[in-house]
XYZ file of C-alpha atoms in Angstrom:
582
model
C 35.735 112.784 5.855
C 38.254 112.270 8.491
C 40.867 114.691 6.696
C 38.286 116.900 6.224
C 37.411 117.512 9.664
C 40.968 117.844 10.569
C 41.220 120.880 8.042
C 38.385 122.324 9.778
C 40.207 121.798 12.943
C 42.953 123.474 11.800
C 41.621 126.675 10.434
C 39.486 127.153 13.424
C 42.629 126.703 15.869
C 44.699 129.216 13.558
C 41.830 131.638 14.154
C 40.679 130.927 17.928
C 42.698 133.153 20.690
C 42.444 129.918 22.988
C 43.345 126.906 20.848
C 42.838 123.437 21.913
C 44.334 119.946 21.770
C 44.504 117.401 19.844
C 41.275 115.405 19.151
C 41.014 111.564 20.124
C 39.480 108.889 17.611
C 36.565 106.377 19.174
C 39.789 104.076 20.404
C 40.478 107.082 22.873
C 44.150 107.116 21.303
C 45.497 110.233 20.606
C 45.551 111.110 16.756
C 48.561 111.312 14.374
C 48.508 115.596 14.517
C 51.107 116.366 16.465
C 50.162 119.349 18.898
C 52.123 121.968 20.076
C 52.618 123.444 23.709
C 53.673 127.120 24.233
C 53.368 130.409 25.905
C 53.556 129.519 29.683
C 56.086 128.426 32.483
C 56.957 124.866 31.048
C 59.365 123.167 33.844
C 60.534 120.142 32.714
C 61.800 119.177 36.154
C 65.609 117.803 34.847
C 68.231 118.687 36.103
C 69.990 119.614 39.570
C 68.034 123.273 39.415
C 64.827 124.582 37.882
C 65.129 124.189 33.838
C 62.202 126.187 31.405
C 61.773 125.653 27.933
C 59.463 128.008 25.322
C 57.315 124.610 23.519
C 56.719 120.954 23.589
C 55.550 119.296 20.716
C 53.602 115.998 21.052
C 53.048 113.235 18.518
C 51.019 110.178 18.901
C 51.042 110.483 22.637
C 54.726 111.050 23.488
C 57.213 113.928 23.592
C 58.840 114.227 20.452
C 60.589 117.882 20.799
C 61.274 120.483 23.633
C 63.008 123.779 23.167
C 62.238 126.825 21.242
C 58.405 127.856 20.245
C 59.856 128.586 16.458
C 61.669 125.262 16.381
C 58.684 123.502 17.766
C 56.453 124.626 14.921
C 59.038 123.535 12.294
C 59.434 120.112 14.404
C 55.596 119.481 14.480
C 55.301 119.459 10.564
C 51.991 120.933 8.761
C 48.657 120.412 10.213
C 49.539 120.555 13.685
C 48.040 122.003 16.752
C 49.027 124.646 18.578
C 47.573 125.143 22.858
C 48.764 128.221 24.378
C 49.337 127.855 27.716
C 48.256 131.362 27.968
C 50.638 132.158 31.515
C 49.701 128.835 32.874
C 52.671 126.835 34.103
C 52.887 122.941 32.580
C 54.711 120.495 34.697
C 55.031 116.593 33.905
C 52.430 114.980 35.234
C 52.127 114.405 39.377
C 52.794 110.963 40.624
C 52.060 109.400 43.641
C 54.436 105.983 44.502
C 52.594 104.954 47.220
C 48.536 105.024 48.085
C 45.382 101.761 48.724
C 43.087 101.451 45.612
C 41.348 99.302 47.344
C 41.395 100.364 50.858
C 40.884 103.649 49.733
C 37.766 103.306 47.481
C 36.236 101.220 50.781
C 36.626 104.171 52.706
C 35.484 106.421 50.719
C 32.031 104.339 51.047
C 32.322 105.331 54.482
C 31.234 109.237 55.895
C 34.289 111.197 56.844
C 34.583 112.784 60.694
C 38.190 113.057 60.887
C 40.623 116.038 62.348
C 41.569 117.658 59.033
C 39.802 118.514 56.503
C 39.108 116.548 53.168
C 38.376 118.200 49.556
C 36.364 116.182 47.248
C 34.993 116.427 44.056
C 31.883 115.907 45.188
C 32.596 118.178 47.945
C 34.445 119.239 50.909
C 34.219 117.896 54.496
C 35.970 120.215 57.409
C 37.683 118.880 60.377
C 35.928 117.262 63.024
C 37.792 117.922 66.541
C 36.962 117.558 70.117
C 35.006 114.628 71.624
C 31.276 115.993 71.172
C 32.184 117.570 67.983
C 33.017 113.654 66.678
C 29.389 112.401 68.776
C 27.616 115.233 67.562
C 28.662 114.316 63.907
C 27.784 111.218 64.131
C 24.094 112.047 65.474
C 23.704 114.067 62.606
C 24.839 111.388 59.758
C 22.746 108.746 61.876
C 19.520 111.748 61.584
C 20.102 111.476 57.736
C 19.483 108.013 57.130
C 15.787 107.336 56.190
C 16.231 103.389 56.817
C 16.111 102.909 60.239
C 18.581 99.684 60.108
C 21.017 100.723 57.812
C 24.369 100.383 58.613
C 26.002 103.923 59.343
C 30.110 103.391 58.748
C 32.023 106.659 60.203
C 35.531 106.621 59.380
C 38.600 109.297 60.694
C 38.170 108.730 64.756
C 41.391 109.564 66.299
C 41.574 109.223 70.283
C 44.754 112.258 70.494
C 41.468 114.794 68.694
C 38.449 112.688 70.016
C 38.998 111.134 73.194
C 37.657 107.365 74.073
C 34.946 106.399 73.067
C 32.421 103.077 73.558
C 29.498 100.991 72.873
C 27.971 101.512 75.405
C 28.193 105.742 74.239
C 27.256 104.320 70.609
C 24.288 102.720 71.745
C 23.140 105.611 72.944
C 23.208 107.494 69.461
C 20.848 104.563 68.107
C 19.738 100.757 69.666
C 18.368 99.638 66.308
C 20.798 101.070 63.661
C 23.843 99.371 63.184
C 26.954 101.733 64.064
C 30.572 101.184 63.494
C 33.108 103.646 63.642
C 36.407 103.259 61.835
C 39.606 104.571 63.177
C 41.983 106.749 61.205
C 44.443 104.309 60.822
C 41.643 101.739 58.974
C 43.018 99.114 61.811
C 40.569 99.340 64.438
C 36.630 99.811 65.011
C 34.075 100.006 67.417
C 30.686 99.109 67.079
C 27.295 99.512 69.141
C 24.886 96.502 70.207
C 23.271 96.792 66.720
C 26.164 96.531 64.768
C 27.698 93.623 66.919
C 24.150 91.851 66.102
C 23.860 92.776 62.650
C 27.382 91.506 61.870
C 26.780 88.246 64.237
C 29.280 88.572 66.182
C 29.132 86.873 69.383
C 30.869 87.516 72.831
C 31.738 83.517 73.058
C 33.801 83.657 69.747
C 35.519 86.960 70.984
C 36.799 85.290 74.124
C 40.350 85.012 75.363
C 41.819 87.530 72.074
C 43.338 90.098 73.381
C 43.085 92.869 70.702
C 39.126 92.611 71.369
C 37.381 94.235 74.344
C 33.523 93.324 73.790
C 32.080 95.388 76.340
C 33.444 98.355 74.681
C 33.119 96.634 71.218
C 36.705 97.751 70.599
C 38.658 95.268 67.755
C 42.027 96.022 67.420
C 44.731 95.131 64.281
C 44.262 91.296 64.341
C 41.009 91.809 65.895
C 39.358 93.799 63.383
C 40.837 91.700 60.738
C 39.916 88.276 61.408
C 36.702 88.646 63.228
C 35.080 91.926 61.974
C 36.536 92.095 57.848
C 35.502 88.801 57.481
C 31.814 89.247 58.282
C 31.678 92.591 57.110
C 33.311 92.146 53.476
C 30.199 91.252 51.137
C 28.585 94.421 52.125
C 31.926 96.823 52.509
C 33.626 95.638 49.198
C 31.480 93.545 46.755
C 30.836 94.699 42.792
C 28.599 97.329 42.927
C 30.111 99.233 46.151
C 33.872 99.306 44.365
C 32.864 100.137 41.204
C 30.996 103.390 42.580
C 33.636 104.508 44.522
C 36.458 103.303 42.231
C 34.909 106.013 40.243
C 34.780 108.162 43.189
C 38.997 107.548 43.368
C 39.462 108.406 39.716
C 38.359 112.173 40.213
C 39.925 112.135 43.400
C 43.364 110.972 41.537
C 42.746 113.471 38.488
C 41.710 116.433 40.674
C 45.038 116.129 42.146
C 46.533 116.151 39.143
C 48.251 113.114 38.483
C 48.783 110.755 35.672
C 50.655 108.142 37.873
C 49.725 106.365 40.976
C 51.721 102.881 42.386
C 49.181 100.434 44.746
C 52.025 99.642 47.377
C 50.549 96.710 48.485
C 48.416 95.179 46.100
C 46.529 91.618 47.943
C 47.195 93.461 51.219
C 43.355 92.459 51.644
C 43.954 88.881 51.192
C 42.717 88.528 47.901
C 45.023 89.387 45.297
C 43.596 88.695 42.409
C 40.420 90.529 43.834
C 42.331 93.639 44.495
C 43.326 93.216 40.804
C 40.139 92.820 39.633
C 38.543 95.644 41.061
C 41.013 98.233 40.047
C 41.554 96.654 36.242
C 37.682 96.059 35.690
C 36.795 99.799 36.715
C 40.040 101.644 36.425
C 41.781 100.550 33.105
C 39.714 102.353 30.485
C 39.335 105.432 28.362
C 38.465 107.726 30.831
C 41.035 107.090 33.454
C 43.603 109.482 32.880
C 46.320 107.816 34.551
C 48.119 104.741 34.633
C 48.574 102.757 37.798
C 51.928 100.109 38.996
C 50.826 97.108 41.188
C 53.378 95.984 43.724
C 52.396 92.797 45.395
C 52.215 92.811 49.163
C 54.334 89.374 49.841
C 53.879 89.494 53.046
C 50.454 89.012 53.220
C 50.523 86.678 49.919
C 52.789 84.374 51.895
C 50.866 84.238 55.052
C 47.935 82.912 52.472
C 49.853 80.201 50.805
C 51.161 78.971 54.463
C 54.759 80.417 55.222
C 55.794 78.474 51.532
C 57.933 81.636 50.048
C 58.408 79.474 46.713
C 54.807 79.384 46.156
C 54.621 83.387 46.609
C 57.069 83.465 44.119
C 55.351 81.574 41.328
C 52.043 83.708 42.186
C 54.015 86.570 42.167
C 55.492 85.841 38.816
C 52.425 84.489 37.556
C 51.012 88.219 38.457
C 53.573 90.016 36.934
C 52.371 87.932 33.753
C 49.169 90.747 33.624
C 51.188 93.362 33.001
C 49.713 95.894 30.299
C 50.029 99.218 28.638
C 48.820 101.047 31.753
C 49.069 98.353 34.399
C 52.351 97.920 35.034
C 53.460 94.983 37.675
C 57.016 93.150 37.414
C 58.960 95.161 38.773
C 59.182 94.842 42.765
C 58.034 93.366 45.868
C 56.373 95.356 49.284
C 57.690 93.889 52.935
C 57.012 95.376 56.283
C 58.850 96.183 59.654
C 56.851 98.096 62.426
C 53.622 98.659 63.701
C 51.140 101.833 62.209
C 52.287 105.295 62.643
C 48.830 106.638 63.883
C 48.368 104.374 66.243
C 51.456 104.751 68.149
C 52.638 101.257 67.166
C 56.071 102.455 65.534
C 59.417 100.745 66.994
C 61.354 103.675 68.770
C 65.018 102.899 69.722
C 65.559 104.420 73.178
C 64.515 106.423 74.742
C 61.147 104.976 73.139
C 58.237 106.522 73.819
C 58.040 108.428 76.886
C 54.975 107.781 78.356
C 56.407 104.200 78.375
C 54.746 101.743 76.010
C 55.952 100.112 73.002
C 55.756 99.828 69.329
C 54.562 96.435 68.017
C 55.716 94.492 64.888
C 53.757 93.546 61.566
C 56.731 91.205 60.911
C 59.287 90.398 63.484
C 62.670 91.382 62.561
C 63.545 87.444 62.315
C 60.603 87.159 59.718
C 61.709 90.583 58.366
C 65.262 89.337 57.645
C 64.125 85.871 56.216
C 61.855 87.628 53.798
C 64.276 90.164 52.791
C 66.793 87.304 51.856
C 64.393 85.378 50.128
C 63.804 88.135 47.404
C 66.778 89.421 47.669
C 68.057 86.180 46.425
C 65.491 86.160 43.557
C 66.957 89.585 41.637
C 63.790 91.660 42.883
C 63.940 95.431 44.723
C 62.265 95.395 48.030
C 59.996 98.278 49.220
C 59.788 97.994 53.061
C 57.022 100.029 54.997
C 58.704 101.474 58.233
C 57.590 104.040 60.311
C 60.128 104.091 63.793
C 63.706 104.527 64.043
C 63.953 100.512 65.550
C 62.221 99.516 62.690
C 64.400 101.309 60.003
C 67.873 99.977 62.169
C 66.040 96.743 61.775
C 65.908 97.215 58.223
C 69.294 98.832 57.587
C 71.251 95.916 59.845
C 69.902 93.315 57.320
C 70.794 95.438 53.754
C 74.337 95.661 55.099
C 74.413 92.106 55.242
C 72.808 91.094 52.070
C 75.262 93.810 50.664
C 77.948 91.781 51.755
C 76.935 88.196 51.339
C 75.540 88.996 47.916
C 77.804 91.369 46.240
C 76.857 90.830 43.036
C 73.128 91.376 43.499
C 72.402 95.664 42.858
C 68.877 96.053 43.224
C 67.361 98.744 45.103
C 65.547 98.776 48.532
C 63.067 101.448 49.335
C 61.890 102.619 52.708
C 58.591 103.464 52.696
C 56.824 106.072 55.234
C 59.879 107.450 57.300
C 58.429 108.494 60.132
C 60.523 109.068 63.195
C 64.190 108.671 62.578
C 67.627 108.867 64.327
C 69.914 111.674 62.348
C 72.928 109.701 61.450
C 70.255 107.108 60.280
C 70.353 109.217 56.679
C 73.908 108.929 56.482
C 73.692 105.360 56.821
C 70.784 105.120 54.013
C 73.443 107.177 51.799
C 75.457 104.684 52.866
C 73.970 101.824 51.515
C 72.577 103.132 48.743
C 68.955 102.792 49.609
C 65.876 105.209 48.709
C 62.824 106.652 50.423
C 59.387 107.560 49.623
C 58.015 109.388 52.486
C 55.180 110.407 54.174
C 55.128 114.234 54.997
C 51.836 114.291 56.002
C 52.918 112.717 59.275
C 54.132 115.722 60.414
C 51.210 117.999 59.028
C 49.034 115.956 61.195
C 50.213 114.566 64.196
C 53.554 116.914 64.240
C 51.588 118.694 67.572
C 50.683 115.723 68.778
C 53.596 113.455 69.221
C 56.171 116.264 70.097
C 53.691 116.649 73.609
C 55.820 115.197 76.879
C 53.809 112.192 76.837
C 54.739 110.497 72.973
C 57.979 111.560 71.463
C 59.095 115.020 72.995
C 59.451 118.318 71.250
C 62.339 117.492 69.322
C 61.687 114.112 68.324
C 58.277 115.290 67.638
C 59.555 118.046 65.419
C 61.724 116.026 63.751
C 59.310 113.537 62.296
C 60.197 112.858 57.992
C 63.594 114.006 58.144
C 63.738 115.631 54.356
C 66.340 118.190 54.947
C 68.454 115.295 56.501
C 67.832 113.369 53.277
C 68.940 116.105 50.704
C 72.080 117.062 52.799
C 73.234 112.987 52.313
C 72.470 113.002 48.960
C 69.116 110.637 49.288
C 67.070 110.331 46.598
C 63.308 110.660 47.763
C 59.778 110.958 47.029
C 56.196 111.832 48.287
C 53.209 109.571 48.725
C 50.167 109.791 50.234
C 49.504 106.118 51.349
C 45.725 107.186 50.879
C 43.820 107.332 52.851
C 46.663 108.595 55.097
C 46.592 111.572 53.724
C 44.475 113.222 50.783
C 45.955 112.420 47.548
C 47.097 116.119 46.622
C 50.548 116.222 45.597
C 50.931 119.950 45.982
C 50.010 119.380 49.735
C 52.863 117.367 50.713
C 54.985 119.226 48.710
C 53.753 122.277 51.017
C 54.702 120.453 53.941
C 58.047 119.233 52.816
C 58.851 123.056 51.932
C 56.988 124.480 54.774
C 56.973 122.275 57.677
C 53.709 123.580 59.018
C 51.303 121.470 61.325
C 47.741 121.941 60.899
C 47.638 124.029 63.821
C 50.234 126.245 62.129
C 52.901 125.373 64.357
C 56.507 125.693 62.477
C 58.848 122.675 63.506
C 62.168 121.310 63.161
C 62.786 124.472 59.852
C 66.461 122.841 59.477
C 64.364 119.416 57.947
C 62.669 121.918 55.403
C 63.757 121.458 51.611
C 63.489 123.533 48.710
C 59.908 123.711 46.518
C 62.674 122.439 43.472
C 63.358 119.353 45.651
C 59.599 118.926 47.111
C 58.265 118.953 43.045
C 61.036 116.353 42.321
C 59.590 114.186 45.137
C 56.098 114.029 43.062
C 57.719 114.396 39.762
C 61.044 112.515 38.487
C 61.971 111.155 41.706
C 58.952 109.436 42.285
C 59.236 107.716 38.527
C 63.003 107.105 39.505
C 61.576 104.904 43.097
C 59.029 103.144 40.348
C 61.526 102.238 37.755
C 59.587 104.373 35.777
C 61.724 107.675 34.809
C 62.429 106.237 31.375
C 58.823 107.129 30.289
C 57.744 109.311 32.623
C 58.574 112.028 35.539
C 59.868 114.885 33.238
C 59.312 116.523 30.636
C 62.216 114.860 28.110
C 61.643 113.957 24.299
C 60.707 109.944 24.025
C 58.712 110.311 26.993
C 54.911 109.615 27.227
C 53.587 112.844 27.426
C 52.277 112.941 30.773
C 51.231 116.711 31.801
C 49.697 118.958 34.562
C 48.448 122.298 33.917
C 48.571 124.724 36.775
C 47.229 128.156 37.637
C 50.113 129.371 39.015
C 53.990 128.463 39.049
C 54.902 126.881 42.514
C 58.430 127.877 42.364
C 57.669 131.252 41.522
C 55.203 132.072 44.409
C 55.733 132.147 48.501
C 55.821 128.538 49.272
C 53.200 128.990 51.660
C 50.800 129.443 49.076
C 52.024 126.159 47.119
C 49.153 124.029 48.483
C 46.347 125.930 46.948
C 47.178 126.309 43.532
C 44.722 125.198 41.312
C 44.975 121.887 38.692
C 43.110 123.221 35.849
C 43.935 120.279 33.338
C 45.970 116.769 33.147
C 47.487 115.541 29.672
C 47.803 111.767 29.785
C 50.156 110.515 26.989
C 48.830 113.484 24.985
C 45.285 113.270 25.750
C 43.505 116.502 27.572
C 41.471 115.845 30.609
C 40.101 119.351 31.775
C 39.451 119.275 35.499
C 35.737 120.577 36.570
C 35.025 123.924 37.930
């Protein structure tokens, strides 16, 4: 029966104008047919320059030729498949090194009122800007709740687009109905008389801590962590709320067309083997058309298991231990240096910021170093989150010396964000053979912002994720997202790498632009390369999984202005088709 139906398949495929891919059994593998891929703009993204070939042929889920469409039938043997691309361009698959399951899928639990807008699956929310436009969006999502106590969580408040705000101004959107509002940055919150009741928390227990101000039910970083998360939890992140929106992150992820994400900082809630659970139990199926790499946050593991490093390293190895065919784990470790970009928190070397505050620390430099010579020691690449140019001296001081104590150790760090930089601090990242995976999106959003007379200065400001400094030292890079940072669309940060456009349209720093070849390698091979995982994915290369995105138009053929709104019509995920919905 089973040949028989893939006869049929055949001779309606030979006969169809649009034919389609391979079929799946019930184990969702792909089948034995190999399939063939032809008639559009296949980049296969290796190489120095932009490379096309005429056909791919797949076979049991991997690459198995790449060259000419007449080859490529003779390669795939009788019976197979053939897709015409039909002018479509096919890409490897998107990848983005660094984003939150966890965080993320909390958030999107949340309603949205932030600056820029957000595209959904479930649909779009526009920018929010300008104090009453944020108060008058929140009256309207409090006016759609029928339950007069239920909990109404905004998230995206920034004070540069919305001003201050209070409890005393919440409380007068509602008395009754808890409110909490949820900065950008997912580090601080404010919450009206309601919410401060229906979360119990009490001005005695707030006393004396700094980083809360009860009147205006303002908790900041340490604040919001250890008073507010911990009360807050069972209803914020429990079964039923992550599965849902677990789901909700799997369109996200496939509407942006990737087929490879990395959590940079898995247990950066505490609970690692939560954090596991939540994305294995909902995520590692069938119908998730991507795989996903889990790098343990060891900074927050350690501060668990009471500054005893040896003890992180036998949970660390002990996680590595669930590795599986689309969870990947062993492979690294995630540190951190300065404070959050958003929040104005990154370590500036002088002249700092110039309305004269400073940056704060998530691990001092002293910690910093210890850390980074503790795994160091133990064989393992380090991926450091740094946002400020003190931060990333910080970081670069201590690799020099490793590099010299420990010459015979090879392994790779990774700066992760790259925010504000000094110039010659690329050099010195050439230098020392170190990586980045950056944030772009910095720029995009708060590019206008910071450059003002009052943060960073206009060309500071402009300046912000360096790229074109990167590319002219030879520094290997990628592009993440850190969702919810940004919105997890590859082609947008490849815009802005290319583009260097604000959201208000403002041009800045052009000389820090890089090609569209060298944006797609930051979401393509380069970001396998920073995962350790270009030997199976990241191009389009025969014994590769065959890991593809189908788009409507060719980004290195158009104006690169237009990049960010081509269209994902389909994802291939080690040969199997997932068809985005119209």
């Amino acid at each position: 029966m089973k040949n028989l139906i893939l006869l049929l398949t055949f001779s309606f495929v030979m006969v169809s104008c649009r034919q389609e891919t391979a079929k799946t059994d019930n184990t969702g593998k792909p089948s034995s047919i190999s399939t063939v891929y032809y008639n559009g703009d296949i980049v296969t993204m290796e190489g120095e320059n932009a490379a096309y070939i005429e056909a791919v042929v797949v076979k049991d889920g991997k690459i198995t030729f790449t060259g000419s469409k007449d080859e490529a039938m003779k390669q795939a043997g009788e019976g197979h498949t053939m897709v015409d691309l039909e002018g479509k361009t096919m890409m490897p698959g998107l990848i983005d090194p660094h984003l939150h399951p966890n965080l993320g899928a909390m958030i999107l639990n949340t309603k949205f009122a932030a600056p820029f807008d957000w595209v959904f699956p479930w649909g779009n929310v526009k920018a929010v800007r300008g104090h009453k436009a944020f108060i008058a969006k929140v009256k309207e999502y409090e006016a759609e709740l029928k339950e007069p106590k239920e909990p109404l969580v905004v998230w995206g408040f920034m004070e540069p687009f919305h001003g201050d705000i209070s409890r005393k101004e919440l409380d007068g959107i509602s008395t009754t109905r808890p409110i909490m509002i949820w900065q950008y940055s997912a580090h601080v919150m404010w919450l009206n008389t309601a919410g401060l009741k229906y979360l119990n928390i009490t001005q005695k227990e707030t006393k004396g801590n700094s980083q809360i101000d009860y009147g205006a039910g303002k908790f900041v970083e340490a604040g919001f962590f250890n008073v507010v998360v911990p009360k807050w939890a069972p209803t914020i992140r429990n079964d039923g709320v992550m599965k849902t929106n677990m789901l909700k992150l799997r369109d996200l992820v496939h509407m942006g067309g990737l087929t490879t994400i990395g959590d940079m900082g898995t247990g950066s809630s505490g609970e690692l083997w939560g954090d596991f659970k939540y994305m294995k139990n909902n995520l590692e199926n069938d119908k998730t058309p991507f795989r996903m790499q889990f790098t343990p946050d060891v900074n927050t593991l350690n501060l668990v298991n009471g500054g005893d490093f040896e003890k992180t390293f036998t949970d660390v190895k002990e996680f590595g231990k669930k590795t599986s065919p689309h969870i990947i784990i062993e492979h690294a470790v995630k540190l951190y240096a300065d404070g959050a970009f958003f929040g104005q928190n990154f370590q500036v070397l002088p002249p700092g910021y110039l309305d004269g505050h400073s940056g704060e620390w998530i691990m001092t430099p002293e910690n910093l170093n210890k850390a980074m010579k503790f795994w160091w020691n133990k064989g393992y690449p380090i991926h450091i989150h740094c946002n400020g140019s003190m931060g990333l001296e910080t970081i670069l001081d201590e690799l020099e010396k490793l590099q010299k104590e420990l010459p015979q150790l090879k392994q790779r760090l990774t700066i992760e964000h790259f925010g504000e930089s000094k110039p010659e601090q690329s050099a010195r990242i050439a230098k020392l053979g170190a990586v980045v995976s950056a944030n772009p999106y910095y720029l995009y959003s708060m590019g206008d912002k910071y450059a003002s007379t009052t943060v960073l200065g206009q060309q500071r400001g402009s300046e912000m994720v360096r790229l074109g400094s990167l590319v002219k030292n030879k520094v290997k890079f990628a592009l993440h997202s850190d969702f919810t940072m940004a919105p997890i669309q590859p082609l947008l940060l490849a815009w802005i790498a290319t583009n260097r456009v604000t959201a208000d349209g403002t041009l800045m720093a052009p000389q820090e632009r890089v090609s569209a070849y060298d944006a797609l390698k930051g979401i393509t091979i380069n970001a396998a390369n920073l995962m350790q995982l270009d030997k199976i994915t990241g191009s389009i290369k025969v014994g590769k999984k065959a890991d593809f995105v189908i788009l409507a138009e060719n980004p290195l053929k158009i104006d690169p202005i237009k990049m960010k709104d081509i269209k994902v019509l389909e994802t291939v995920f080690e040969g199997r088709s997932f068809p985005l919905k119209d």
